[in-house]
Amino acid sequence: MNWSGRSDSKEVQGSQTSSRAGRLNSHKQRAGFTGSMIAMDPVTVLLSVIVILYLANAFSNRKNKNYKNFPPGPTPLPIIGNMHMIDRAKPHNTFIELSKKYGPVFSAQLGLDKFVVLCGYDTIKDALINHAEEFSERPDSPVFAKTSNGNGVIFAHGENWKVMRRFALSTLRDYGMGKKSIENRINDECECLMQTFRSYEGKPFNNLTIMNAAVANIIVSTLLGNRFEYNDPTILRLMNLINENVRILQSTMVRLYNSYPSLIGWLPGGHRKIFENNNEMQEFIKATFTKQKKELDVNDQRNLIDSFLAKQQEGKPESTLYYHNDNLVTLVSNLFAAGMETTSTTLRWGLLLMMKYPEIQKKVQNEIDGVIGSTQPQQDQRKQLPYTDAVIHEIQRFGDIVPSNVPHATTQDVTYRGYFIPKGTTVLPILTSALRDEAYFQKPDQFYPEHFLDSKGNFKKNEAFIPFSLGKRSCAGENLAKTELFVFFTTLLQNFTFKAPPGAKLDLSPALGFTNAPKPYEMCAIPRS
């Protein structure tokens, strides 16, 4: 792994000439056919492959049967199901529109696989809280099955998931999550971030790499016990692997692979790139923990990897069952990706929105000046900053970072709201439908901090605010993310005013990808006196 002709032939007489010429002509015809196939439009090739798949599987025993009282939904086409109806860039918007016709619980089909969609806060809460156990599995998505193989925490299954989640939560707490120590670490990182911003002297720059690295360093310090400089080739490469995979996950080829893995797998495309990137990330993690294993002192554990390696040496049955190297590699990869991508994306939305709405930015700064002054912001000051807190919540709501949620699956046959959903069915609780639920948010499609303020200007909670999802599969790093968002955002607004470069148009439509990230933009960070 790296980090940093033509030939001539003689004619043959007699019958051999005729025979060889015939074979040669036949070979040329085959070669010409192959060449034309290669030159065909990729969509035509894919359609041809799908037709072959349909013929091959037409009489196979598929897991999705016509269950009585299965949730209603649009009629699927042969082979592709409802794939033609779903917006590739914003599938969640398609699902929300379909819910207006079929209700908050409905079904759809991608390829040959049916799934159930949940829309609206009340429906999602009912499923993930009141039926938490029944909806607590993950589906066997071909892409994630290949990259995770049931290990780690995000796409793990059954008891393995429960053990890894308990370990992750307890270990993250041991190394500071929810404590003053992690807040001090974030404040230290803020100093490095501000120095970098100041180095641009008010001139335009793209903040993607810088924000990614700053946030990544918080989880890296917990996982590995160190931080990276923002221009370090190692962190730049790791961040690129994650960002590229997040973007590719929404591509057509990945969707096709998830529907037809046996036939799409050999074709080039985004699915192959995801596997390559995943393998490179895992090789880095393996090399890291192999080195740490040689230096391990179980009485002086320095980070999460040390804690995991110490579990391996306890000699208990679960040490072999769950604390094996494959789980370690996938767990670290899960935590690194989740700990960096969503939080840095939220902060980047925040800076973009402050440029878009300078009057809101000014109100935040005035509140910070009046309460904190020039001292370092602290998490326990959040209640004294109701407007700032409301703005941060509204950034998360409006940014809508994981619109379609991470897919769930049923652990058993379940009757939900009068519908029968069989065991193993993929379920999509659409977070956008909660974060923009008209029953809970007055102006769901606008950036409106007053969603989280009462008539007296005090902060008010809104139960439909569920950017971290709900239930047993909710984000394990929620408390860490909340602390990071508050400390990073208030520190940056305390020290800088953010403006768009002259003549720049600020686009609030998200880029294509599994998460809703802002499209690339430049900003000017003007130091405040």
Short mmCIF file of C-alpha atoms in Angstrom, two decimals:
data_model
loop_
_atom_site.label_atom_id
_atom_site.label_comp_id
_atom_site.label_asym_id
_atom_site.label_seq_id
_atom_site.Cartn_x
_atom_site.Cartn_y
_atom_site.Cartn_z
CA MET A 1 0.00 0.00 0.00
CA ASN A 2 1.36 3.42 -0.97
CA TRP A 3 0.65 6.29 1.36
CA SER A 4 2.32 9.30 0.56
CA GLY A 5 1.03 -5.53 -31.48
CA ARG A 6 0.72 -6.46 -34.43
CA SER A 7 1.72 -9.71 -36.09
CA ASP A 8 1.89 -11.05 -39.65
CA SER A 9 1.14 -14.59 -40.94
CA LYS A 10 1.96 -16.49 -44.14
CA GLU A 11 -0.68 -17.80 -46.46
CA VAL A 12 -1.26 -21.55 -46.52
CA GLN A 13 -2.08 -23.44 -49.72
CA GLY A 14 -4.94 -25.82 -50.49
CA SER A 15 -7.63 -26.88 -48.16
CA GLN A 16 -5.66 -25.68 -45.16
CA THR A 17 -5.90 -22.14 -46.56
CA SER A 18 -9.67 -22.33 -46.75
CA SER A 19 -9.96 -23.87 -43.32
CA ARG A 20 -7.68 -21.38 -41.61
CA ALA A 21 -9.32 -18.47 -43.43
CA GLY A 22 -12.68 -19.63 -42.20
CA ARG A 23 -11.43 -19.88 -38.63
CA LEU A 24 -9.74 -16.48 -38.95
CA ASN A 25 -12.90 -14.90 -40.31
CA SER A 26 -14.90 -16.45 -37.51
CA HIS A 27 -12.39 -15.13 -34.96
CA LYS A 28 -12.59 -11.64 -36.46
CA GLN A 29 -16.35 -11.73 -36.28
CA ARG A 30 -16.22 -12.69 -32.63
CA ALA A 31 -13.59 -10.03 -31.96
CA GLY A 32 -15.69 -7.46 -33.75
CA PHE A 33 -18.71 -8.41 -31.71
CA THR A 34 -16.73 -8.15 -28.50
CA GLY A 35 -15.33 -4.80 -29.54
CA SER A 36 -18.76 -3.47 -30.32
CA MET A 37 -19.98 -4.66 -26.95
CA ILE A 38 -17.14 -2.83 -25.21
CA ALA A 39 -17.96 0.29 -27.19
CA MET A 40 -21.62 0.12 -26.26
CA ASP A 41 -23.12 2.74 -24.01
CA PRO A 42 -22.68 1.68 -20.33
CA VAL A 43 -26.41 2.00 -19.71
CA THR A 44 -27.11 -0.45 -22.58
CA VAL A 45 -24.61 -2.89 -21.12
CA LEU A 46 -26.22 -2.59 -17.70
CA LEU A 47 -29.69 -3.12 -19.11
CA SER A 48 -28.44 -6.20 -20.94
CA VAL A 49 -26.97 -7.53 -17.72
CA ILE A 50 -30.22 -6.88 -15.86
CA VAL A 51 -32.22 -8.74 -18.53
CA ILE A 52 -29.88 -11.70 -18.15
CA LEU A 53 -30.34 -11.50 -14.40
CA TYR A 54 -34.10 -11.48 -14.74
CA LEU A 55 -34.11 -14.51 -17.00
CA ALA A 56 -31.74 -16.34 -14.69
CA ASN A 57 -33.84 -15.61 -11.62
CA ALA A 58 -37.32 -15.63 -13.11
CA PHE A 59 -38.22 -18.90 -11.47
CA SER A 60 -35.92 -18.74 -8.46
CA ASN A 61 -37.30 -18.78 -4.92
CA ARG A 62 -36.88 -15.17 -3.82
CA LYS A 63 -37.26 -14.21 -0.16
CA ASN A 64 -39.86 -11.52 -0.89
CA LYS A 65 -43.26 -13.15 -1.29
CA ASN A 66 -46.69 -11.62 -1.59
CA TYR A 67 -47.43 -11.38 2.11
CA LYS A 68 -50.97 -10.70 3.16
CA ASN A 69 -51.40 -7.19 4.55
CA PHE A 70 -47.89 -6.03 3.60
CA PRO A 71 -47.73 -2.21 3.52
CA PRO A 72 -49.08 -0.74 0.26
CA GLY A 73 -46.91 0.97 -2.29
CA PRO A 74 -46.38 1.76 -5.97
CA THR A 75 -46.59 -1.15 -8.40
CA PRO A 76 -43.07 -2.36 -9.24
CA LEU A 77 -41.89 -3.01 -12.77
CA PRO A 78 -40.32 -6.36 -13.69
CA ILE A 79 -36.61 -6.59 -12.90
CA ILE A 80 -36.07 -3.01 -11.68
CA GLY A 81 -38.95 -2.68 -9.23
CA ASN A 82 -39.51 1.02 -8.45
CA MET A 83 -35.94 2.03 -9.24
CA HIS A 84 -37.12 4.24 -12.10
CA MET A 85 -39.27 6.34 -9.74
CA ILE A 86 -36.64 7.19 -7.15
CA ASP A 87 -34.65 10.41 -7.36
CA ARG A 88 -31.01 9.35 -7.52
CA ALA A 89 -29.76 12.55 -5.90
CA LYS A 90 -32.46 12.88 -3.23
CA PRO A 91 -34.26 9.56 -2.71
CA HIS A 92 -35.73 10.80 0.58
CA ASN A 93 -37.74 13.40 -1.34
CA THR A 94 -39.28 10.65 -3.47
CA PHE A 95 -40.24 8.68 -0.36
CA ILE A 96 -41.85 11.72 1.26
CA GLU A 97 -43.92 12.32 -1.89
CA LEU A 98 -44.96 8.67 -2.02
CA SER A 99 -46.04 8.84 1.63
CA LYS A 100 -48.60 11.49 0.67
CA LYS A 101 -50.32 8.89 -1.49
CA TYR A 102 -49.72 5.64 0.40
CA GLY A 103 -49.53 6.88 3.99
CA PRO A 104 -46.71 7.09 6.57
CA VAL A 105 -46.02 3.33 6.36
CA PHE A 106 -45.61 2.05 2.81
CA SER A 107 -43.48 -0.28 0.72
CA ALA A 108 -41.34 0.05 -2.36
CA GLN A 109 -39.04 -2.23 -4.30
CA LEU A 110 -35.50 -1.90 -5.62
CA GLY A 111 -34.64 -4.64 -8.07
CA LEU A 112 -36.20 -7.78 -6.63
CA ASP A 113 -36.09 -6.70 -2.97
CA LYS A 114 -38.98 -5.07 -1.14
CA PHE A 115 -38.51 -2.65 1.72
CA VAL A 116 -40.69 -0.59 4.04
CA VAL A 117 -40.51 3.20 4.45
CA LEU A 118 -41.52 5.12 7.58
CA CYS A 119 -42.34 8.82 7.25
CA GLY A 120 -43.20 11.48 9.82
CA TYR A 121 -41.91 11.89 13.36
CA ASP A 122 -44.83 10.11 15.06
CA THR A 123 -44.44 7.04 12.86
CA ILE A 124 -40.66 6.88 13.27
CA LYS A 125 -40.85 7.34 17.04
CA ASP A 126 -43.53 4.66 17.35
CA ALA A 127 -41.36 2.17 15.45
CA LEU A 128 -37.93 2.92 16.93
CA ILE A 129 -39.02 3.56 20.53
CA ASN A 130 -42.26 1.63 21.13
CA HIS A 131 -41.12 -1.30 18.95
CA ALA A 132 -37.41 -0.82 19.52
CA GLU A 133 -36.39 -4.47 19.60
CA GLU A 134 -38.39 -5.47 16.52
CA PHE A 135 -36.77 -2.74 14.38
CA SER A 136 -33.22 -2.97 15.77
CA GLU A 137 -31.47 -5.05 13.09
CA ARG A 138 -29.49 -4.03 10.03
CA PRO A 139 -30.26 -5.47 6.57
CA ASP A 140 -27.79 -7.67 4.72
CA SER A 141 -27.00 -4.99 2.16
CA PRO A 142 -24.44 -6.46 -0.29
CA VAL A 143 -22.17 -3.38 -0.15
CA PHE A 144 -22.07 -3.26 3.66
CA ALA A 145 -21.98 -7.04 3.97
CA LYS A 146 -18.78 -7.02 1.91
CA THR A 147 -17.16 -4.07 3.68
CA SER A 148 -18.17 -4.95 7.27
CA ASN A 149 -19.01 -8.68 7.17
CA GLY A 150 -21.27 -8.19 10.21
CA ASN A 151 -18.43 -6.77 12.33
CA GLY A 152 -17.99 -3.42 14.08
CA VAL A 153 -20.99 -1.46 15.34
CA ILE A 154 -22.81 0.34 12.51
CA PHE A 155 -23.68 -2.65 10.31
CA ALA A 156 -23.19 -5.45 12.85
CA HIS A 157 -25.88 -7.96 13.73
CA GLY A 158 -27.35 -9.66 16.78
CA GLU A 159 -25.24 -10.26 19.87
CA ASN A 160 -22.05 -9.12 18.16
CA TRP A 161 -23.58 -5.68 17.64
CA LYS A 162 -24.76 -5.49 21.26
CA VAL A 163 -21.31 -6.38 22.62
CA MET A 164 -19.48 -3.94 20.31
CA ARG A 165 -21.92 -1.11 21.05
CA ARG A 166 -21.56 -1.61 24.82
CA PHE A 167 -17.78 -1.65 24.47
CA ALA A 168 -17.74 1.46 22.26
CA LEU A 169 -19.99 3.48 24.57
CA SER A 170 -18.19 2.53 27.78
CA THR A 171 -14.74 3.04 26.26
CA LEU A 172 -15.63 6.40 24.73
CA ARG A 173 -16.81 7.49 28.18
CA ASP A 174 -13.60 6.18 29.73
CA TYR A 175 -11.59 8.36 27.37
CA GLY A 176 -13.57 11.52 27.97
CA MET A 177 -16.91 11.50 26.16
CA GLY A 178 -19.26 13.57 28.31
CA LYS A 179 -16.41 14.67 30.57
CA LYS A 180 -14.30 17.78 30.97
CA SER A 181 -11.23 16.08 29.52
CA ILE A 182 -12.76 15.75 26.04
CA GLU A 183 -13.90 19.37 26.18
CA ASN A 184 -10.33 20.46 26.97
CA ARG A 185 -9.15 18.43 23.99
CA ILE A 186 -11.68 20.16 21.74
CA ASN A 187 -10.58 23.58 23.05
CA ASP A 188 -6.96 22.72 22.26
CA GLU A 189 -7.97 21.68 18.75
CA CYS A 190 -9.91 24.94 18.36
CA GLU A 191 -6.67 26.84 18.95
CA CYS A 192 -4.99 24.95 16.10
CA LEU A 193 -8.01 25.52 13.88
CA MET A 194 -8.07 29.26 14.55
CA GLN A 195 -4.36 29.56 13.80
CA THR A 196 -5.00 27.94 10.43
CA PHE A 197 -7.94 30.24 9.70
CA ARG A 198 -5.85 33.29 10.64
CA SER A 199 -3.09 32.20 8.27
CA TYR A 200 -5.35 33.05 5.31
CA GLU A 201 -5.46 36.70 6.47
CA GLY A 202 -9.08 37.18 5.47
CA LYS A 203 -8.57 35.83 1.95
CA PRO A 204 -10.94 33.21 0.46
CA PHE A 205 -10.30 29.52 1.12
CA ASN A 206 -12.13 26.19 1.04
CA ASN A 207 -12.65 24.84 4.56
CA LEU A 208 -13.41 21.18 3.69
CA THR A 209 -10.05 19.61 4.49
CA ILE A 210 -9.35 21.85 7.49
CA MET A 211 -12.72 21.20 9.17
CA ASN A 212 -12.51 17.47 8.44
CA ALA A 213 -9.04 17.27 10.00
CA ALA A 214 -9.93 19.31 13.09
CA VAL A 215 -12.97 17.16 13.90
CA ALA A 216 -11.17 13.95 12.95
CA ASN A 217 -8.43 14.73 15.46
CA ILE A 218 -10.92 14.50 18.34
CA ILE A 219 -11.94 10.93 17.56
CA VAL A 220 -8.40 10.02 16.45
CA SER A 221 -7.06 11.07 19.85
CA THR A 222 -9.52 8.63 21.45
CA LEU A 223 -8.87 5.79 19.02
CA LEU A 224 -5.11 6.15 18.55
CA GLY A 225 -3.99 8.51 21.32
CA ASN A 226 -2.53 11.19 19.05
CA ARG A 227 -3.50 13.95 16.61
CA PHE A 228 -2.39 14.84 13.08
CA GLU A 229 -1.32 18.13 11.60
CA TYR A 230 -3.86 19.28 9.03
CA ASN A 231 -1.46 18.76 6.13
CA ASP A 232 -0.23 15.33 7.28
CA PRO A 233 -0.41 12.92 4.28
CA THR A 234 -1.83 10.14 6.47
CA ILE A 235 -4.87 12.04 7.73
CA LEU A 236 -5.40 13.58 4.28
CA ARG A 237 -5.50 10.11 2.73
CA LEU A 238 -7.81 8.66 5.39
CA MET A 239 -10.22 11.57 5.07
CA ASN A 240 -10.23 11.25 1.29
CA LEU A 241 -11.11 7.56 1.53
CA ILE A 242 -14.09 8.33 3.76
CA ASN A 243 -15.33 11.34 1.80
CA GLU A 244 -15.09 9.47 -1.48
CA ASN A 245 -17.04 6.49 -0.14
CA VAL A 246 -19.76 8.72 1.32
CA ARG A 247 -20.17 10.38 -2.06
CA ILE A 248 -20.12 7.12 -4.07
CA LEU A 249 -22.67 5.34 -1.85
CA GLN A 250 -25.49 7.22 -3.57
CA SER A 251 -24.34 6.31 -7.09
CA THR A 252 -26.34 4.28 -9.58
CA MET A 253 -23.76 1.49 -9.74
CA VAL A 254 -23.87 0.97 -5.98
CA ARG A 255 -27.67 0.75 -6.11
CA LEU A 256 -27.45 -1.77 -8.93
CA TYR A 257 -24.84 -3.78 -7.05
CA ASN A 258 -27.07 -3.90 -3.97
CA SER A 259 -29.90 -5.25 -6.13
CA TYR A 260 -27.90 -7.57 -8.39
CA PRO A 261 -24.57 -8.31 -6.67
CA SER A 262 -23.79 -11.55 -8.49
CA LEU A 263 -23.96 -9.94 -11.92
CA ILE A 264 -22.94 -6.34 -11.24
CA GLY A 265 -19.99 -7.23 -9.03
CA TRP A 266 -17.57 -7.89 -11.88
CA LEU A 267 -18.33 -4.61 -13.66
CA PRO A 268 -16.26 -1.47 -13.01
CA GLY A 269 -17.95 1.27 -11.03
CA GLY A 270 -18.47 2.92 -7.67
CA HIS A 271 -18.99 -0.35 -5.79
CA ARG A 272 -15.49 -1.51 -6.75
CA LYS A 273 -14.01 1.81 -5.60
CA ILE A 274 -15.78 1.51 -2.24
CA PHE A 275 -14.21 -1.91 -1.71
CA GLU A 276 -10.75 -0.63 -2.68
CA ASN A 277 -11.02 2.33 -0.32
CA ASN A 278 -12.34 0.16 2.49
CA ASN A 279 -9.46 -2.29 2.08
CA GLU A 280 -6.92 0.53 2.20
CA MET A 281 -8.48 1.94 5.37
CA GLN A 282 -8.47 -1.48 7.00
CA GLU A 283 -4.82 -2.09 6.11
CA PHE A 284 -3.89 1.17 7.86
CA ILE A 285 -5.86 0.17 10.97
CA LYS A 286 -4.30 -3.31 11.01
CA ALA A 287 -0.82 -1.83 10.81
CA THR A 288 -1.66 0.57 13.64
CA PHE A 289 -3.00 -1.97 16.11
CA THR A 290 -0.29 -4.50 15.21
CA LYS A 291 2.28 -1.92 16.31
CA GLN A 292 0.30 -1.06 19.46
CA LYS A 293 -0.05 -4.72 20.38
CA LYS A 294 3.74 -4.98 20.71
CA GLU A 295 3.76 -2.02 23.10
CA LEU A 296 0.60 -2.92 25.05
CA ASP A 297 0.57 -2.51 28.82
CA VAL A 298 -2.83 -3.67 30.12
CA ASN A 299 -2.23 -1.64 33.28
CA ASP A 300 -1.64 1.55 31.29
CA GLN A 301 -4.18 1.62 28.49
CA ARG A 302 -3.79 4.74 26.37
CA ASN A 303 -6.69 4.63 23.89
CA LEU A 304 -9.60 2.57 22.53
CA ILE A 305 -7.36 0.21 20.59
CA ASP A 306 -5.39 -0.57 23.76
CA SER A 307 -8.64 -1.26 25.59
CA PHE A 308 -9.80 -3.62 22.85
CA LEU A 309 -6.46 -5.46 22.79
CA ALA A 310 -6.62 -5.80 26.57
CA LYS A 311 -10.05 -7.45 26.20
CA GLN A 312 -8.48 -9.99 23.85
CA GLN A 313 -6.09 -11.06 26.63
CA GLU A 314 -8.71 -11.56 29.36
CA GLY A 315 -9.15 -15.21 28.41
CA LYS A 316 -12.94 -15.12 28.69
CA PRO A 317 -15.22 -16.84 26.15
CA GLU A 318 -16.25 -13.46 24.73
CA SER A 319 -12.59 -12.58 24.17
CA THR A 320 -12.53 -15.09 21.32
CA LEU A 321 -16.15 -14.71 20.23
CA TYR A 322 -16.23 -10.92 19.93
CA TYR A 323 -12.86 -9.29 20.62
CA HIS A 324 -11.15 -10.56 17.50
CA ASN A 325 -9.11 -8.54 15.01
CA ASP A 326 -11.84 -8.31 12.37
CA ASN A 327 -14.16 -6.65 14.87
CA LEU A 328 -11.40 -4.26 15.94
CA VAL A 329 -10.63 -3.19 12.37
CA THR A 330 -14.26 -2.55 11.50
CA LEU A 331 -15.09 -0.87 14.81
CA VAL A 332 -12.22 1.61 14.51
CA SER A 333 -13.16 2.29 10.88
CA ASN A 334 -16.81 2.85 11.87
CA LEU A 335 -15.96 5.22 14.70
CA PHE A 336 -13.41 7.16 12.66
CA ALA A 337 -15.82 7.70 9.75
CA ALA A 338 -18.85 8.49 11.90
CA GLY A 339 -16.82 10.68 14.26
CA MET A 340 -15.46 12.81 11.45
CA GLU A 341 -17.89 13.06 8.57
CA THR A 342 -21.23 14.06 10.07
CA THR A 343 -19.90 16.55 12.64
CA SER A 344 -17.54 18.33 10.25
CA THR A 345 -20.30 18.45 7.63
CA THR A 346 -22.66 20.05 10.17
CA LEU A 347 -20.04 22.69 11.07
CA ARG A 348 -19.46 23.43 7.39
CA TRP A 349 -23.21 23.95 6.96
CA GLY A 350 -23.06 26.26 9.97
CA LEU A 351 -20.37 28.50 8.49
CA LEU A 352 -22.13 28.59 5.12
CA LEU A 353 -25.43 29.55 6.77
CA MET A 354 -23.76 32.28 8.82
CA MET A 355 -22.46 33.81 5.58
CA LYS A 356 -25.90 33.48 4.02
CA TYR A 357 -27.63 35.09 7.00
CA PRO A 358 -25.23 37.73 8.42
CA GLU A 359 -27.92 39.15 10.71
CA ILE A 360 -28.19 35.77 12.47
CA GLN A 361 -24.40 35.54 12.68
CA LYS A 362 -24.33 38.97 14.34
CA LYS A 363 -26.96 38.00 16.92
CA VAL A 364 -24.95 34.89 17.84
CA GLN A 365 -21.79 36.96 18.22
CA ASN A 366 -23.54 39.55 20.37
CA GLU A 367 -24.83 36.83 22.70
CA ILE A 368 -21.41 35.19 22.92
CA ASP A 369 -19.75 38.54 23.64
CA GLY A 370 -22.24 39.31 26.39
CA VAL A 371 -22.02 35.94 28.16
CA ILE A 372 -18.54 34.55 27.46
CA GLY A 373 -16.52 37.59 26.44
CA SER A 374 -13.02 36.59 25.37
CA THR A 375 -12.71 33.45 27.52
CA GLN A 376 -12.87 29.94 26.06
CA PRO A 377 -16.44 28.68 25.59
CA GLN A 378 -17.43 25.82 27.90
CA GLN A 379 -20.19 23.27 27.46
CA ASP A 380 -21.82 24.23 30.77
CA GLN A 381 -22.43 27.74 29.36
CA ARG A 382 -24.84 26.39 26.75
CA LYS A 383 -27.93 27.22 28.86
CA GLN A 384 -26.77 30.84 29.11
CA LEU A 385 -26.65 31.06 25.29
CA PRO A 386 -30.22 30.20 24.22
CA TYR A 387 -30.04 31.90 20.82
CA THR A 388 -26.69 30.32 19.96
CA ASP A 389 -28.02 26.94 21.07
CA ALA A 390 -31.12 27.41 18.91
CA VAL A 391 -28.97 28.31 15.89
CA ILE A 392 -26.83 25.16 16.34
CA HIS A 393 -29.96 23.00 16.55
CA GLU A 394 -31.41 24.69 13.47
CA ILE A 395 -28.15 24.10 11.56
CA GLN A 396 -28.50 20.39 12.32
CA ARG A 397 -32.18 20.36 11.40
CA PHE A 398 -31.82 22.37 8.19
CA GLY A 399 -28.59 20.62 7.16
CA ASP A 400 -30.39 17.27 7.52
CA ILE A 401 -27.09 15.40 7.37
CA VAL A 402 -28.35 11.79 7.09
CA PRO A 403 -31.71 12.26 5.34
CA SER A 404 -32.59 8.63 4.67
CA ASN A 405 -31.07 7.34 7.92
CA VAL A 406 -28.95 4.19 8.08
CA PRO A 407 -31.28 1.32 7.07
CA HIS A 408 -32.90 -0.80 9.76
CA ALA A 409 -34.30 -4.32 9.50
CA THR A 410 -36.86 -6.33 11.45
CA THR A 411 -35.58 -8.90 13.93
CA GLN A 412 -38.81 -10.92 13.72
CA ASP A 413 -42.19 -10.97 12.05
CA VAL A 414 -44.01 -7.89 13.29
CA THR A 415 -47.46 -6.40 12.89
CA TYR A 416 -47.02 -2.64 12.87
CA ARG A 417 -49.90 -0.21 12.56
CA GLY A 418 -52.05 -2.97 11.10
CA TYR A 419 -49.49 -4.10 8.51
CA PHE A 420 -47.54 -7.35 8.49
CA ILE A 421 -43.76 -6.89 8.08
CA PRO A 422 -41.81 -10.17 7.92
CA LYS A 423 -38.51 -10.84 9.66
CA GLY A 424 -35.47 -9.51 7.79
CA THR A 425 -37.35 -6.78 5.91
CA THR A 426 -35.33 -3.62 5.28
CA VAL A 427 -36.92 -0.57 6.92
CA LEU A 428 -36.06 3.04 6.13
CA PRO A 429 -37.08 5.61 8.79
CA ILE A 430 -36.71 8.84 6.77
CA LEU A 431 -35.18 11.41 9.11
CA THR A 432 -35.94 14.28 6.74
CA SER A 433 -39.65 13.59 7.21
CA ALA A 434 -39.21 14.18 10.96
CA LEU A 435 -36.83 17.14 10.76
CA ARG A 436 -39.16 18.85 8.29
CA ASP A 437 -42.44 17.63 9.76
CA GLU A 438 -44.98 20.45 9.37
CA ALA A 439 -46.76 19.30 12.53
CA TYR A 440 -43.65 20.19 14.57
CA PHE A 441 -41.83 22.91 12.65
CA GLN A 442 -43.50 26.16 11.64
CA LYS A 443 -41.25 26.83 8.63
CA PRO A 444 -39.79 23.40 7.81
CA ASP A 445 -38.09 24.39 4.55
CA GLN A 446 -36.51 27.59 5.87
CA PHE A 447 -33.53 28.25 8.12
CA TYR A 448 -35.42 29.54 11.15
CA PRO A 449 -33.71 29.41 14.59
CA GLU A 450 -37.02 30.37 16.21
CA HIS A 451 -38.04 26.73 15.82
CA PHE A 452 -36.10 26.26 19.08
CA LEU A 453 -37.06 29.44 20.94
CA ASP A 454 -40.16 30.30 22.93
CA SER A 455 -41.93 33.67 22.91
CA LYS A 456 -39.54 34.96 25.61
CA GLY A 457 -36.39 33.99 23.75
CA ASN A 458 -35.65 30.95 25.91
CA PHE A 459 -34.42 27.75 24.33
CA LYS A 460 -37.16 25.16 23.86
CA LYS A 461 -36.77 21.52 22.92
CA ASN A 462 -38.60 20.03 19.97
CA GLU A 463 -39.19 16.29 20.17
CA ALA A 464 -39.11 15.90 16.38
CA PHE A 465 -35.48 17.03 16.39
CA ILE A 466 -33.87 13.60 15.81
CA PRO A 467 -30.73 14.10 13.67
CA PHE A 468 -29.04 11.26 15.61
CA SER A 469 -32.05 8.98 15.01
CA LEU A 470 -33.83 7.14 17.85
CA GLY A 471 -33.90 3.83 19.67
CA LYS A 472 -31.35 1.07 19.99
CA ARG A 473 -29.51 2.02 16.79
CA SER A 474 -29.23 5.74 17.50
CA CYS A 475 -25.81 7.35 17.06
CA ALA A 476 -23.38 6.07 19.70
CA GLY A 477 -21.36 9.28 19.52
CA GLU A 478 -24.28 11.67 20.03
CA ASN A 479 -22.95 13.23 23.24
CA LEU A 480 -19.50 13.73 21.75
CA ALA A 481 -20.96 15.32 18.61
CA LYS A 482 -23.09 17.74 20.65
CA THR A 483 -20.07 18.89 22.63
CA GLU A 484 -17.97 19.29 19.48
CA LEU A 485 -20.65 21.28 17.68
CA PHE A 486 -21.15 23.68 20.57
CA VAL A 487 -17.47 24.29 21.38
CA PHE A 488 -16.23 24.52 17.78
CA PHE A 489 -19.11 26.71 16.60
CA THR A 490 -19.08 29.18 19.51
CA THR A 491 -15.28 29.47 19.44
CA LEU A 492 -15.25 30.19 15.71
CA LEU A 493 -18.05 32.79 15.92
CA GLN A 494 -16.37 34.34 18.96
CA ASN A 495 -13.15 34.92 17.01
CA PHE A 496 -14.19 35.40 13.37
CA THR A 497 -16.84 36.94 11.17
CA PHE A 498 -17.49 34.76 8.13
CA LYS A 499 -18.17 36.39 4.78
CA ALA A 500 -18.58 35.18 1.23
CA PRO A 501 -15.86 36.17 -1.26
CA PRO A 502 -16.81 39.17 -3.39
CA GLY A 503 -19.31 38.19 -6.08
CA ALA A 504 -19.78 34.64 -4.77
CA LYS A 505 -23.24 33.09 -4.85
CA LEU A 506 -24.03 30.91 -1.84
CA ASP A 507 -25.77 27.69 -2.84
CA LEU A 508 -27.71 25.93 -0.07
CA SER A 509 -28.56 22.84 -2.12
CA PRO A 510 -26.60 19.77 -0.94
CA ALA A 511 -24.03 17.85 -2.93
CA LEU A 512 -24.74 14.31 -4.15
CA GLY A 513 -23.90 11.64 -1.60
CA PHE A 514 -25.17 9.39 1.18
CA THR A 515 -25.03 12.38 3.52
CA ASN A 516 -26.21 15.92 2.79
CA ALA A 517 -22.97 17.88 2.58
CA PRO A 518 -22.71 21.45 1.30
CA LYS A 519 -21.44 21.86 -2.21
CA PRO A 520 -17.80 23.08 -2.27
CA TYR A 521 -17.55 26.73 -1.31
CA GLU A 522 -14.97 29.32 -0.31
CA MET A 523 -15.23 31.67 2.63
CA CYS A 524 -13.38 34.57 4.19
CA ALA A 525 -12.66 34.34 7.93
CA ILE A 526 -12.28 37.92 9.16
CA PRO A 527 -10.68 38.10 12.64
CA ARG A 528 -12.76 40.01 15.17
CA SER A 529 -10.93 42.66 17.18
#
